[in-house]
Amino acid sequence: MPDALDATPYDALLLLSFGGPEGPDDVVPFLENVTRGRGIPKERLKEVGQHYFLFGGVSPINDQNRALLDALRKDFAEHGLDLPVYWGNRNWAPYLTDTLREMVADGRRRILVLATSAYASYSGCRQYRENLADALGTLEAEGLELPRIDKLRHYFNHPGFVEPMIDGVLRSLADLPEDARAGAHIAFTTHSVPTAAADTSGPVEAHGEGGAYVEQHLDVAQLIADAVRERTGVDHPWRLVYQSRSGAPHIPWLEPDICDHLEEQHAAGVPAVVMAPIGFVSDHMEVLYDLDTEATGKAEELGLPVRRSATVGADPRFAAAVRELITERAAVERGQEVAPCALGALGASHDICPVGCCPSRTPRPAAAGADSPYA
C-alpha cells in the first residue's frame, strides 16, 4: 500500500464543468440554461443547436468528465490520497447546486474545486466562481450549513497538462505526409473571447492588451513549440489562433479565426497544418465541431493537409497533476512552505483570485476568491 498523502484540511474534491446535452431532447433546454437572461428566442436556439444535432444531440463533455473522474479516483487510490471526488456542472445535470447539497449531506465541510478550464478569464474562472456563490446562496436560503470552498490554481503550465499536449502535437506531425512534415505550421487554438474580456483577464497588474488570457496561452504554445523542436530537430512556425466565436458581430473578439488562418497559410504556400487545441481540457463539442468538422472541412476545400492533435482529457499525467495540485494547496493551507510546480516563463498562478481579477461587466458575488462573501 502507498504511504497516505495528506489532503488536510480538505475533505472532498469537486470537479466543476460546463455540462452538455445527452440526447436530442436535451439540446434546447441546455442552450436555454447557457443563455439564460439574454432573451434569445427558442427558434434561434434550435438553429444554434444544429451543431449538437449533427452528433445525435449528445455533447461528448459529460463522458469526458466521467472518464476524468475515473482517472482521478484511480490515481488517488494508487497514491494513497483519501479524498472523495464529486462532479457538478454549470448548465446540465448533475447540476452544481444539487452536487453541493449532496456534499453537505455527506458531511463535507472543506471543499477544493477543480474547474475544467486551465486559464484565467471571466468565462473560464470568475463565472465558475459566481456559479459557486449562487449555489451557496441557495443552500444558505435552505438553512443548510455552508462548506468552505477553495479553487485550485490555474494549471495551464503544469507539466501534467503540458506534456500530453506535446505528445499530441508530435503524433500529429508524424501522421502528416512525409513530404509535408518538415514544413508544417502549428496553429495553437483556443476559445475566442471579447477583446475587452481578454484585456481584463487575470489579476489587475496583468490587465492590458490580451491580459493574462493571451499571455498564458502564448506561454504554453512556446513551451510546446520548444519541446517539439528539441525532440524533432525541426523549428516549426506557429501562431496562436482562435475558434468558437459566438458573440454579436459589432463586438471585437480575439482573432484570427482558425478557418481564416488556414486560408492564409494555404495562400502562403504552407504544405500542412497541425491544429493544437491547447485551450481545451477535453474533446468536447467546440473541438469536435469547430475543428474536426468546420476547420477540417475548410482545409479539405483548400487541399491543405491538416491534423488535429489530442486534448489532455483523462491522461494519467493530468490526473497526477491534479493530485499534486491538491497536496500542494493543502500544504499551503496548513502553513507549510511549498515549491509549486510550473513550466515556462510565468511561474505558478495565484492560489486565491485577487480583487479585480477577471471582472464581469455586471458585478456579482463570486466564491473562492479574495472578494468572496463566503469566506
mmCIF file of C-alpha atoms in Angstrom:
data_model
loop_
_atom_site.group_PDB
_atom_site.id
_atom_site.type_symbol
_atom_site.label_atom_id
_atom_site.label_comp_id
_atom_site.label_asym_id
_atom_site.label_seq_id
_atom_site.Cartn_x
_atom_site.Cartn_y
_atom_site.Cartn_z
ATOM 1 C CA MET A 1 0.000 0.000 0.000
ATOM 2 C CA PRO A 2 1.305 3.531 -0.780
ATOM 3 C CA ASP A 3 2.043 5.944 2.025
ATOM 4 C CA ALA A 4 -1.008 8.116 2.686
ATOM 5 C CA LEU A 5 -0.898 11.614 1.214
ATOM 6 C CA ASP A 6 -2.255 14.424 3.358
ATOM 7 C CA ALA A 7 -5.135 16.464 1.941
ATOM 8 C CA THR A 8 -5.914 18.079 5.296
ATOM 9 C CA PRO A 9 -7.820 20.377 5.780
ATOM 10 C CA TYR A 10 -9.790 19.343 2.694
ATOM 11 C CA ASP A 11 -12.322 16.544 2.812
ATOM 12 C CA ALA A 12 -13.546 16.446 -0.824
ATOM 13 C CA LEU A 13 -12.761 17.455 -4.401
ATOM 14 C CA LEU A 14 -15.453 18.880 -6.685
ATOM 15 C CA LEU A 15 -14.972 18.557 -10.448
ATOM 16 C CA LEU A 16 -16.788 21.618 -11.791
ATOM 17 C CA SER A 17 -17.567 21.709 -15.500
ATOM 18 C CA PHE A 18 -19.765 23.284 -18.155
ATOM 19 C CA GLY A 19 -22.157 20.426 -18.835
ATOM 20 C CA GLY A 20 -23.766 19.353 -22.087
ATOM 21 C CA PRO A 21 -26.864 17.646 -23.528
ATOM 22 C CA GLU A 22 -27.046 13.863 -23.565
ATOM 23 C CA GLY A 23 -29.775 13.454 -26.177
ATOM 24 C CA PRO A 24 -31.768 15.433 -28.794
ATOM 25 C CA ASP A 25 -34.480 16.418 -26.314
ATOM 26 C CA ASP A 26 -31.852 17.971 -24.049
ATOM 27 C CA VAL A 27 -30.338 20.353 -26.606
ATOM 28 C CA VAL A 28 -32.730 23.317 -26.445
ATOM 29 C CA PRO A 29 -33.221 23.160 -22.645
ATOM 30 C CA PHE A 30 -29.436 23.008 -22.261
ATOM 31 C CA LEU A 31 -28.965 26.050 -24.506
ATOM 32 C CA GLU A 32 -31.698 27.853 -22.557
ATOM 33 C CA ASN A 33 -29.603 27.280 -19.427
ATOM 34 C CA VAL A 34 -26.455 28.551 -21.138
ATOM 35 C CA THR A 35 -28.132 31.703 -22.495
ATOM 36 C CA ARG A 36 -30.487 32.419 -19.574
ATOM 37 C CA GLY A 37 -31.202 36.138 -19.225
ATOM 38 C CA ARG A 38 -30.241 37.030 -22.805
ATOM 39 C CA GLY A 39 -33.753 36.792 -24.266
ATOM 40 C CA ILE A 40 -32.791 34.529 -27.163
ATOM 41 C CA PRO A 41 -35.889 33.009 -28.874
ATOM 42 C CA LYS A 42 -36.321 29.244 -28.839
ATOM 43 C CA GLU A 43 -36.266 29.109 -32.649
ATOM 44 C CA ARG A 44 -32.836 30.724 -32.636
ATOM 45 C CA LEU A 45 -31.645 28.207 -30.056
ATOM 46 C CA LYS A 46 -32.792 25.384 -32.344
ATOM 47 C CA GLU A 47 -30.598 26.862 -35.081
ATOM 48 C CA VAL A 48 -27.621 27.112 -32.725
ATOM 49 C CA GLY A 49 -28.257 23.547 -31.581
ATOM 50 C CA GLN A 50 -27.617 22.138 -35.048
ATOM 51 C CA HIS A 51 -24.009 21.540 -34.024
ATOM 52 C CA TYR A 52 -25.272 19.163 -31.358
ATOM 53 C CA PHE A 53 -27.885 17.531 -33.595
ATOM 54 C CA LEU A 54 -25.098 16.570 -36.029
ATOM 55 C CA PHE A 55 -23.791 14.355 -33.207
ATOM 56 C CA GLY A 56 -27.135 12.884 -32.155
ATOM 57 C CA GLY A 57 -27.821 15.695 -29.694
ATOM 58 C CA VAL A 58 -25.063 14.422 -27.422
ATOM 59 C CA SER A 59 -22.152 16.512 -26.223
ATOM 60 C CA PRO A 60 -19.034 14.452 -25.509
ATOM 61 C CA ILE A 61 -18.135 16.591 -22.495
ATOM 62 C CA ASN A 62 -20.104 14.533 -19.972
ATOM 63 C CA ASP A 63 -18.474 11.251 -20.984
ATOM 64 C CA GLN A 64 -15.121 13.038 -20.976
ATOM 65 C CA ASN A 65 -15.781 14.134 -17.403
ATOM 66 C CA ARG A 66 -16.812 10.620 -16.386
ATOM 67 C CA ALA A 67 -13.515 9.338 -17.772
ATOM 68 C CA LEU A 68 -11.632 12.053 -15.874
ATOM 69 C CA LEU A 69 -13.470 11.158 -12.663
ATOM 70 C CA ASP A 70 -12.426 7.531 -13.101
ATOM 71 C CA ALA A 71 -8.826 8.572 -13.784
ATOM 72 C CA LEU A 72 -8.726 10.814 -10.708
ATOM 73 C CA ARG A 73 -10.174 8.163 -8.409
ATOM 74 C CA LYS A 74 -7.776 5.559 -9.759
ATOM 75 C CA ASP A 75 -4.769 7.832 -9.332
ATOM 76 C CA PHE A 76 -5.787 8.885 -5.821
ATOM 77 C CA ALA A 77 -6.254 5.253 -4.747
ATOM 78 C CA GLU A 78 -2.909 4.195 -6.214
ATOM 79 C CA HIS A 79 -1.077 7.014 -4.451
ATOM 80 C CA GLY A 80 -2.785 6.930 -1.075
ATOM 81 C CA LEU A 81 -4.811 10.136 -1.359
ATOM 82 C CA ASP A 82 -8.029 9.540 0.569
ATOM 83 C CA LEU A 83 -10.227 12.232 -0.950
ATOM 84 C CA PRO A 84 -13.707 11.601 -2.374
ATOM 85 C CA VAL A 85 -14.420 13.166 -5.769
ATOM 86 C CA TYR A 86 -17.773 14.686 -6.741
ATOM 87 C CA TRP A 87 -18.989 16.196 -10.013
ATOM 88 C CA GLY A 88 -21.209 19.203 -10.703
ATOM 89 C CA ASN A 89 -21.997 21.239 -13.840
ATOM 90 C CA ARG A 90 -22.998 24.806 -14.538
ATOM 91 C CA ASN A 91 -25.556 24.098 -17.252
ATOM 92 C CA TRP A 92 -26.715 20.463 -17.116
ATOM 93 C CA ALA A 93 -27.090 17.509 -14.800
ATOM 94 C CA PRO A 94 -25.503 16.837 -12.427
ATOM 95 C CA TYR A 95 -26.144 20.452 -11.517
ATOM 96 C CA LEU A 96 -23.696 22.255 -9.250
ATOM 97 C CA THR A 97 -26.269 23.189 -6.600
ATOM 98 C CA ASP A 98 -27.531 19.610 -6.356
ATOM 99 C CA THR A 99 -23.984 18.299 -6.003
ATOM 100 C CA LEU A 100 -23.102 20.804 -3.270
ATOM 101 C CA ARG A 101 -26.307 19.867 -1.448
ATOM 102 C CA GLU A 102 -25.231 16.219 -1.643
ATOM 103 C CA MET A 103 -21.751 17.075 -0.371
ATOM 104 C CA VAL A 104 -23.166 18.940 2.614
ATOM 105 C CA ALA A 105 -25.435 15.982 3.397
ATOM 106 C CA ASP A 106 -22.336 13.764 3.285
ATOM 107 C CA GLY A 107 -20.654 15.979 5.872
ATOM 108 C CA ARG A 108 -18.137 17.687 3.558
ATOM 109 C CA ARG A 109 -17.026 20.994 5.053
ATOM 110 C CA ARG A 110 -13.756 21.938 3.255
ATOM 111 C CA ILE A 111 -14.059 21.511 -0.494
ATOM 112 C CA LEU A 112 -11.470 22.011 -3.219
ATOM 113 C CA VAL A 113 -12.747 22.771 -6.713
ATOM 114 C CA LEU A 114 -11.134 21.668 -9.981
ATOM 115 C CA ALA A 115 -12.628 23.633 -12.884
ATOM 116 C CA THR A 116 -12.288 22.171 -16.379
ATOM 117 C CA SER A 117 -10.637 25.355 -17.595
ATOM 118 C CA ALA A 118 -6.894 25.854 -17.259
ATOM 119 C CA TYR A 119 -6.538 29.581 -17.942
ATOM 120 C CA ALA A 120 -7.507 32.928 -16.444
ATOM 121 C CA SER A 121 -10.606 34.558 -17.948
ATOM 122 C CA TYR A 122 -14.090 35.605 -16.934
ATOM 123 C CA SER A 123 -15.800 32.612 -18.574
ATOM 124 C CA GLY A 124 -13.053 30.179 -17.544
ATOM 125 C CA CYS A 125 -12.689 31.213 -13.908
ATOM 126 C CA ARG A 126 -14.760 34.001 -12.396
ATOM 127 C CA GLN A 127 -18.026 32.809 -13.931
ATOM 128 C CA TYR A 128 -17.487 29.439 -12.249
ATOM 129 C CA ARG A 129 -16.836 31.302 -9.001
ATOM 130 C CA GLU A 130 -20.079 33.246 -9.485
ATOM 131 C CA ASN A 131 -21.919 29.951 -10.018
ATOM 132 C CA LEU A 132 -20.416 28.664 -6.766
ATOM 133 C CA ALA A 133 -21.651 31.782 -4.951
ATOM 134 C CA ASP A 134 -25.129 31.325 -6.434
ATOM 135 C CA ALA A 135 -25.206 27.700 -5.286
ATOM 136 C CA LEU A 136 -24.003 28.591 -1.797
ATOM 137 C CA GLY A 137 -26.673 31.291 -1.632
ATOM 138 C CA THR A 138 -29.326 28.693 -2.438
ATOM 139 C CA LEU A 139 -28.027 26.347 0.256
ATOM 140 C CA GLU A 140 -27.917 29.214 2.742
ATOM 141 C CA ALA A 141 -31.554 30.068 1.960
ATOM 142 C CA GLU A 142 -32.416 26.423 2.641
ATOM 143 C CA GLY A 143 -30.835 26.692 6.088
ATOM 144 C CA LEU A 144 -28.002 24.278 5.335
ATOM 145 C CA GLU A 145 -24.559 24.547 6.913
ATOM 146 C CA LEU A 146 -22.280 26.032 4.272
ATOM 147 C CA PRO A 147 -18.957 24.417 3.432
ATOM 148 C CA ARG A 148 -15.820 26.464 2.832
ATOM 149 C CA ILE A 149 -14.816 26.257 -0.817
ATOM 150 C CA ASP A 150 -11.402 26.917 -2.376
ATOM 151 C CA LYS A 151 -10.491 26.650 -6.049
ATOM 152 C CA LEU A 152 -7.313 25.026 -7.347
ATOM 153 C CA ARG A 153 -4.971 27.433 -9.120
ATOM 154 C CA HIS A 154 -4.779 27.709 -12.895
ATOM 155 C CA TYR A 155 -2.855 24.710 -14.196
ATOM 156 C CA PHE A 156 -2.105 25.799 -17.778
ATOM 157 C CA ASN A 157 1.648 25.448 -17.250
ATOM 158 C CA HIS A 158 1.747 22.377 -15.035
ATOM 159 C CA PRO A 159 3.866 19.607 -16.616
ATOM 160 C CA GLY A 160 0.978 17.148 -16.311
ATOM 161 C CA PHE A 161 -1.124 19.408 -18.535
ATOM 162 C CA VAL A 162 1.605 20.439 -20.987
ATOM 163 C CA GLU A 163 3.365 17.103 -21.598
ATOM 164 C CA PRO A 164 0.296 15.277 -23.009
ATOM 165 C CA MET A 165 -0.219 18.167 -25.444
ATOM 166 C CA ILE A 166 3.409 17.985 -26.557
ATOM 167 C CA ASP A 167 2.959 14.289 -27.288
ATOM 168 C CA GLY A 168 -0.251 15.031 -29.180
ATOM 169 C CA VAL A 169 1.461 17.531 -31.470
ATOM 170 C CA LEU A 170 4.338 15.122 -32.093
ATOM 171 C CA ARG A 171 1.901 12.349 -33.044
ATOM 172 C CA SER A 172 0.035 14.673 -35.384
ATOM 173 C CA LEU A 173 3.230 15.795 -37.084
ATOM 174 C CA ALA A 174 4.300 12.179 -37.533
ATOM 175 C CA ASP A 175 0.932 11.406 -39.133
ATOM 176 C CA LEU A 176 1.323 14.065 -41.846
ATOM 177 C CA PRO A 177 2.545 13.113 -45.328
ATOM 178 C CA GLU A 178 6.316 12.827 -45.143
ATOM 179 C CA ASP A 179 6.926 15.443 -47.821
ATOM 180 C CA ALA A 180 4.842 17.994 -45.894
ATOM 181 C CA ARG A 181 6.007 17.213 -42.364
ATOM 182 C CA ALA A 182 9.142 19.352 -42.048
ATOM 183 C CA GLY A 183 7.414 22.485 -43.333
ATOM 184 C CA ALA A 184 4.244 22.043 -41.295
ATOM 185 C CA HIS A 185 2.819 25.011 -39.424
ATOM 186 C CA ILE A 186 1.340 24.620 -35.921
ATOM 187 C CA ALA A 187 -1.886 26.512 -35.188
ATOM 188 C CA PHE A 188 -2.404 26.586 -31.431
ATOM 189 C CA THR A 189 -6.120 27.155 -30.897
ATOM 190 C CA THR A 190 -8.230 28.376 -28.027
ATOM 191 C CA HIS A 191 -11.696 29.805 -27.488
ATOM 192 C CA SER A 192 -12.096 33.341 -28.746
ATOM 193 C CA VAL A 193 -13.443 35.822 -26.195
ATOM 194 C CA PRO A 194 -14.333 39.515 -26.476
ATOM 195 C CA THR A 195 -11.163 41.591 -26.533
ATOM 196 C CA ALA A 196 -12.499 43.608 -23.591
ATOM 197 C CA ALA A 197 -12.761 40.403 -21.535
ATOM 198 C CA ALA A 198 -9.296 39.278 -22.592
ATOM 199 C CA ASP A 199 -7.782 42.657 -21.715
ATOM 200 C CA THR A 200 -9.084 42.435 -18.129
ATOM 201 C CA SER A 201 -8.283 38.761 -17.561
ATOM 202 C CA GLY A 202 -6.102 37.790 -14.631
ATOM 203 C CA PRO A 203 -5.053 39.997 -11.706
ATOM 204 C CA VAL A 204 -5.220 43.765 -12.174
ATOM 205 C CA GLU A 205 -1.469 44.011 -12.770
ATOM 206 C CA ALA A 206 -1.818 41.618 -15.729
ATOM 207 C CA HIS A 207 -4.508 43.702 -17.425
ATOM 208 C CA GLY A 208 -3.656 45.208 -20.795
ATOM 209 C CA GLU A 209 -3.785 44.059 -24.399
ATOM 210 C CA GLY A 210 -4.867 40.413 -24.234
ATOM 211 C CA GLY A 211 -4.400 40.278 -20.459
ATOM 212 C CA ALA A 212 -3.417 37.076 -18.721
ATOM 213 C CA TYR A 213 -5.615 35.026 -21.062
ATOM 214 C CA VAL A 214 -3.482 35.653 -24.135
ATOM 215 C CA GLU A 215 -0.203 35.751 -22.193
ATOM 216 C CA GLN A 216 -0.815 32.328 -20.630
ATOM 217 C CA HIS A 217 -1.764 30.726 -23.954
ATOM 218 C CA LEU A 218 1.311 32.183 -25.638
ATOM 219 C CA ASP A 219 3.487 30.792 -22.859
ATOM 220 C CA VAL A 220 2.047 27.286 -23.310
ATOM 221 C CA ALA A 221 2.351 27.484 -27.105
ATOM 222 C CA GLN A 222 6.005 28.457 -26.757
ATOM 223 C CA LEU A 223 6.624 25.577 -24.343
ATOM 224 C CA ILE A 224 5.141 23.085 -26.795
ATOM 225 C CA ALA A 225 6.914 24.553 -29.831
ATOM 226 C CA ASP A 226 10.257 24.476 -27.981
ATOM 227 C CA ALA A 227 9.724 20.860 -26.927
ATOM 228 C CA VAL A 228 8.810 19.842 -30.476
ATOM 229 C CA ARG A 229 11.991 21.470 -31.777
ATOM 230 C CA GLU A 230 14.114 19.734 -29.132
ATOM 231 C CA ARG A 231 12.609 16.311 -29.874
ATOM 232 C CA THR A 232 12.461 16.503 -33.678
ATOM 233 C CA GLY A 233 15.212 18.932 -34.602
ATOM 234 C CA VAL A 234 12.702 20.953 -36.643
ATOM 235 C CA ASP A 235 11.711 24.511 -35.719
ATOM 236 C CA HIS A 236 8.095 24.636 -36.855
ATOM 237 C CA PRO A 237 6.487 28.078 -37.318
ATOM 238 C CA TRP A 238 3.408 28.621 -35.147
ATOM 239 C CA ARG A 239 0.722 31.074 -34.171
ATOM 240 C CA LEU A 240 -1.966 31.356 -31.502
ATOM 241 C CA VAL A 241 -5.369 31.460 -33.226
ATOM 242 C CA TYR A 242 -8.966 31.387 -32.088
ATOM 243 C CA GLN A 243 -12.193 29.484 -32.623
ATOM 244 C CA SER A 244 -15.804 29.192 -31.465
ATOM 245 C CA ARG A 245 -16.719 32.872 -31.574
ATOM 246 C CA SER A 246 -20.360 33.280 -30.558
ATOM 247 C CA GLY A 247 -20.900 36.997 -29.909
ATOM 248 C CA ALA A 248 -22.567 39.848 -31.741
ATOM 249 C CA PRO A 249 -20.705 40.890 -34.924
ATOM 250 C CA HIS A 250 -20.176 44.501 -33.763
ATOM 251 C CA ILE A 251 -18.257 43.443 -30.618
ATOM 252 C CA PRO A 252 -14.499 42.890 -31.169
ATOM 253 C CA TRP A 253 -13.316 39.352 -30.349
ATOM 254 C CA LEU A 254 -9.843 37.842 -30.383
ATOM 255 C CA GLU A 255 -8.592 36.973 -33.884
ATOM 256 C CA PRO A 256 -7.568 35.422 -36.243
ATOM 257 C CA ASP A 257 -10.191 32.725 -36.575
ATOM 258 C CA ILE A 258 -8.813 29.256 -37.319
ATOM 259 C CA CYS A 259 -10.572 28.989 -40.695
ATOM 260 C CA ASP A 260 -9.251 32.385 -41.811
ATOM 261 C CA HIS A 261 -5.819 31.322 -40.609
ATOM 262 C CA LEU A 262 -5.938 28.119 -42.670
ATOM 263 C CA GLU A 263 -6.745 30.180 -45.752
ATOM 264 C CA GLU A 264 -3.793 32.493 -45.026
ATOM 265 C CA GLN A 265 -1.383 29.595 -44.539
ATOM 266 C CA HIS A 266 -2.531 27.909 -47.734
ATOM 267 C CA ALA A 267 -2.113 31.154 -49.679
ATOM 268 C CA ALA A 268 1.403 31.479 -48.234
ATOM 269 C CA GLY A 269 2.335 28.025 -49.556
ATOM 270 C CA VAL A 270 2.478 26.204 -46.226
ATOM 271 C CA PRO A 271 2.398 22.448 -47.005
ATOM 272 C CA ALA A 272 0.418 21.304 -43.921
ATOM 273 C CA VAL A 273 -1.004 22.470 -40.592
ATOM 274 C CA VAL A 274 -1.351 20.830 -37.185
ATOM 275 C CA MET A 275 -4.247 22.256 -35.176
ATOM 276 C CA ALA A 276 -3.411 22.002 -31.469
ATOM 277 C CA PRO A 277 -6.375 22.876 -29.189
ATOM 278 C CA ILE A 278 -4.355 23.968 -26.152
ATOM 279 C CA GLY A 279 -7.240 25.988 -24.717
ATOM 280 C CA PHE A 280 -9.438 22.948 -24.060
ATOM 281 C CA VAL A 281 -9.151 20.229 -21.450
ATOM 282 C CA SER A 282 -11.146 17.652 -23.417
ATOM 283 C CA ASP A 283 -12.554 16.891 -26.880
ATOM 284 C CA HIS A 284 -15.929 18.477 -26.269
ATOM 285 C CA MET A 285 -18.319 19.920 -28.854
ATOM 286 C CA GLU A 286 -16.292 23.006 -29.705
ATOM 287 C CA VAL A 287 -13.374 20.749 -30.619
ATOM 288 C CA LEU A 288 -15.439 18.155 -32.492
ATOM 289 C CA TYR A 289 -17.439 20.683 -34.481
ATOM 290 C CA ASP A 290 -15.281 23.794 -34.820
ATOM 291 C CA LEU A 291 -12.047 21.916 -35.528
ATOM 292 C CA ASP A 292 -12.861 18.359 -36.617
ATOM 293 C CA THR A 293 -15.859 19.403 -38.718
ATOM 294 C CA GLU A 294 -15.721 23.069 -39.754
ATOM 295 C CA ALA A 295 -11.962 23.769 -39.846
ATOM 296 C CA THR A 296 -11.127 20.345 -41.276
ATOM 297 C CA GLY A 297 -13.788 20.904 -43.948
ATOM 298 C CA LYS A 298 -12.199 24.244 -44.822
ATOM 299 C CA ALA A 299 -8.783 22.553 -45.137
ATOM 300 C CA GLU A 300 -10.216 19.878 -47.421
ATOM 301 C CA GLU A 301 -11.764 22.597 -49.555
ATOM 302 C CA LEU A 302 -8.334 24.239 -49.834
ATOM 303 C CA GLY A 303 -6.493 20.963 -50.427
ATOM 304 C CA LEU A 304 -4.407 21.640 -47.319
ATOM 305 C CA PRO A 305 -3.339 18.589 -45.271
ATOM 306 C CA VAL A 306 -4.280 19.093 -41.604
ATOM 307 C CA ARG A 307 -4.168 17.042 -38.433
ATOM 308 C CA ARG A 308 -5.796 17.855 -35.114
ATOM 309 C CA SER A 309 -3.804 16.930 -32.030
ATOM 310 C CA ALA A 310 -5.423 15.473 -28.927
ATOM 311 C CA THR A 311 -6.542 17.361 -25.860
ATOM 312 C CA VAL A 312 -5.397 16.242 -22.419
ATOM 313 C CA GLY A 313 -8.679 14.543 -21.466
ATOM 314 C CA ALA A 314 -8.218 11.799 -18.889
ATOM 315 C CA ASP A 315 -4.493 11.312 -19.495
ATOM 316 C CA PRO A 316 -2.931 9.734 -16.364
ATOM 317 C CA ARG A 317 -0.369 12.551 -16.260
ATOM 318 C CA PHE A 318 -3.176 15.074 -15.913
ATOM 319 C CA ALA A 319 -4.776 13.046 -13.118
ATOM 320 C CA ALA A 320 -1.380 13.002 -11.396
ATOM 321 C CA ALA A 321 -1.116 16.774 -11.855
ATOM 322 C CA VAL A 322 -4.462 17.257 -10.113
ATOM 323 C CA ARG A 323 -3.244 15.121 -7.216
ATOM 324 C CA GLU A 324 -0.100 17.232 -6.976
ATOM 325 C CA LEU A 325 -2.122 20.450 -7.093
ATOM 326 C CA ILE A 326 -4.311 19.180 -4.265
ATOM 327 C CA THR A 327 -1.454 18.202 -1.966
ATOM 328 C CA GLU A 328 0.343 21.463 -2.819
ATOM 329 C CA ARG A 329 -2.687 23.591 -1.898
ATOM 330 C CA ALA A 330 -3.399 21.538 1.220
ATOM 331 C CA ALA A 331 0.176 22.090 2.420
ATOM 332 C CA VAL A 332 -0.204 25.842 1.858
ATOM 333 C CA GLU A 333 -3.410 25.828 3.904
ATOM 334 C CA ARG A 334 -1.533 24.044 6.701
ATOM 335 C CA GLY A 335 1.086 26.804 6.675
ATOM 336 C CA GLN A 336 3.881 24.777 5.101
ATOM 337 C CA GLU A 337 6.476 26.039 2.628
ATOM 338 C CA VAL A 338 5.694 24.789 -0.878
ATOM 339 C CA ALA A 339 7.581 24.963 -4.172
ATOM 340 C CA PRO A 340 4.739 24.954 -6.735
ATOM 341 C CA CYS A 341 5.316 23.035 -9.946
ATOM 342 C CA ALA A 342 5.139 25.099 -13.143
ATOM 343 C CA LEU A 343 6.883 25.317 -16.518
ATOM 344 C CA GLY A 344 7.557 28.323 -18.707
ATOM 345 C CA ALA A 345 8.207 31.987 -18.054
ATOM 346 C CA LEU A 346 5.161 32.887 -15.974
ATOM 347 C CA GLY A 347 5.557 30.667 -12.929
ATOM 348 C CA ALA A 348 2.751 29.238 -10.820
ATOM 349 C CA SER A 349 -0.551 31.092 -10.778
ATOM 350 C CA HIS A 350 -2.128 32.536 -7.623
ATOM 351 C CA ASP A 351 -3.931 30.250 -5.182
ATOM 352 C CA ILE A 352 -6.612 32.832 -4.372
ATOM 353 C CA CYS A 353 -8.102 35.043 -7.079
ATOM 354 C CA PRO A 354 -7.459 38.650 -6.024
ATOM 355 C CA VAL A 355 -9.949 41.508 -6.058
ATOM 356 C CA GLY A 356 -10.365 42.821 -9.615
ATOM 357 C CA CYS A 357 -9.342 39.527 -11.236
ATOM 358 C CA CYS A 358 -11.298 38.771 -14.447
ATOM 359 C CA PRO A 359 -14.162 41.178 -13.625
ATOM 360 C CA SER A 360 -17.648 40.745 -15.018
ATOM 361 C CA ARG A 361 -19.483 43.541 -16.812
ATOM 362 C CA THR A 362 -22.169 43.467 -14.125
ATOM 363 C CA PRO A 363 -20.628 42.906 -10.670
ATOM 364 C CA ARG A 364 -21.868 39.724 -8.999
ATOM 365 C CA PRO A 365 -20.737 37.856 -5.878
ATOM 366 C CA ALA A 366 -18.104 35.193 -6.518
ATOM 367 C CA ALA A 367 -16.983 32.489 -4.105
ATOM 368 C CA ALA A 368 -13.482 31.041 -3.630
ATOM 369 C CA GLY A 369 -11.638 34.340 -4.024
ATOM 370 C CA ALA A 370 -10.364 37.308 -2.037
ATOM 371 C CA ASP A 371 -13.699 39.063 -2.598
ATOM 372 C CA SER A 372 -15.851 36.071 -1.637
ATOM 373 C CA PRO A 373 -18.833 36.731 0.650
ATOM 374 C CA TYR A 374 -18.446 33.126 1.817
ATOM 375 C CA ALA A 375 -15.031 33.205 3.485
#
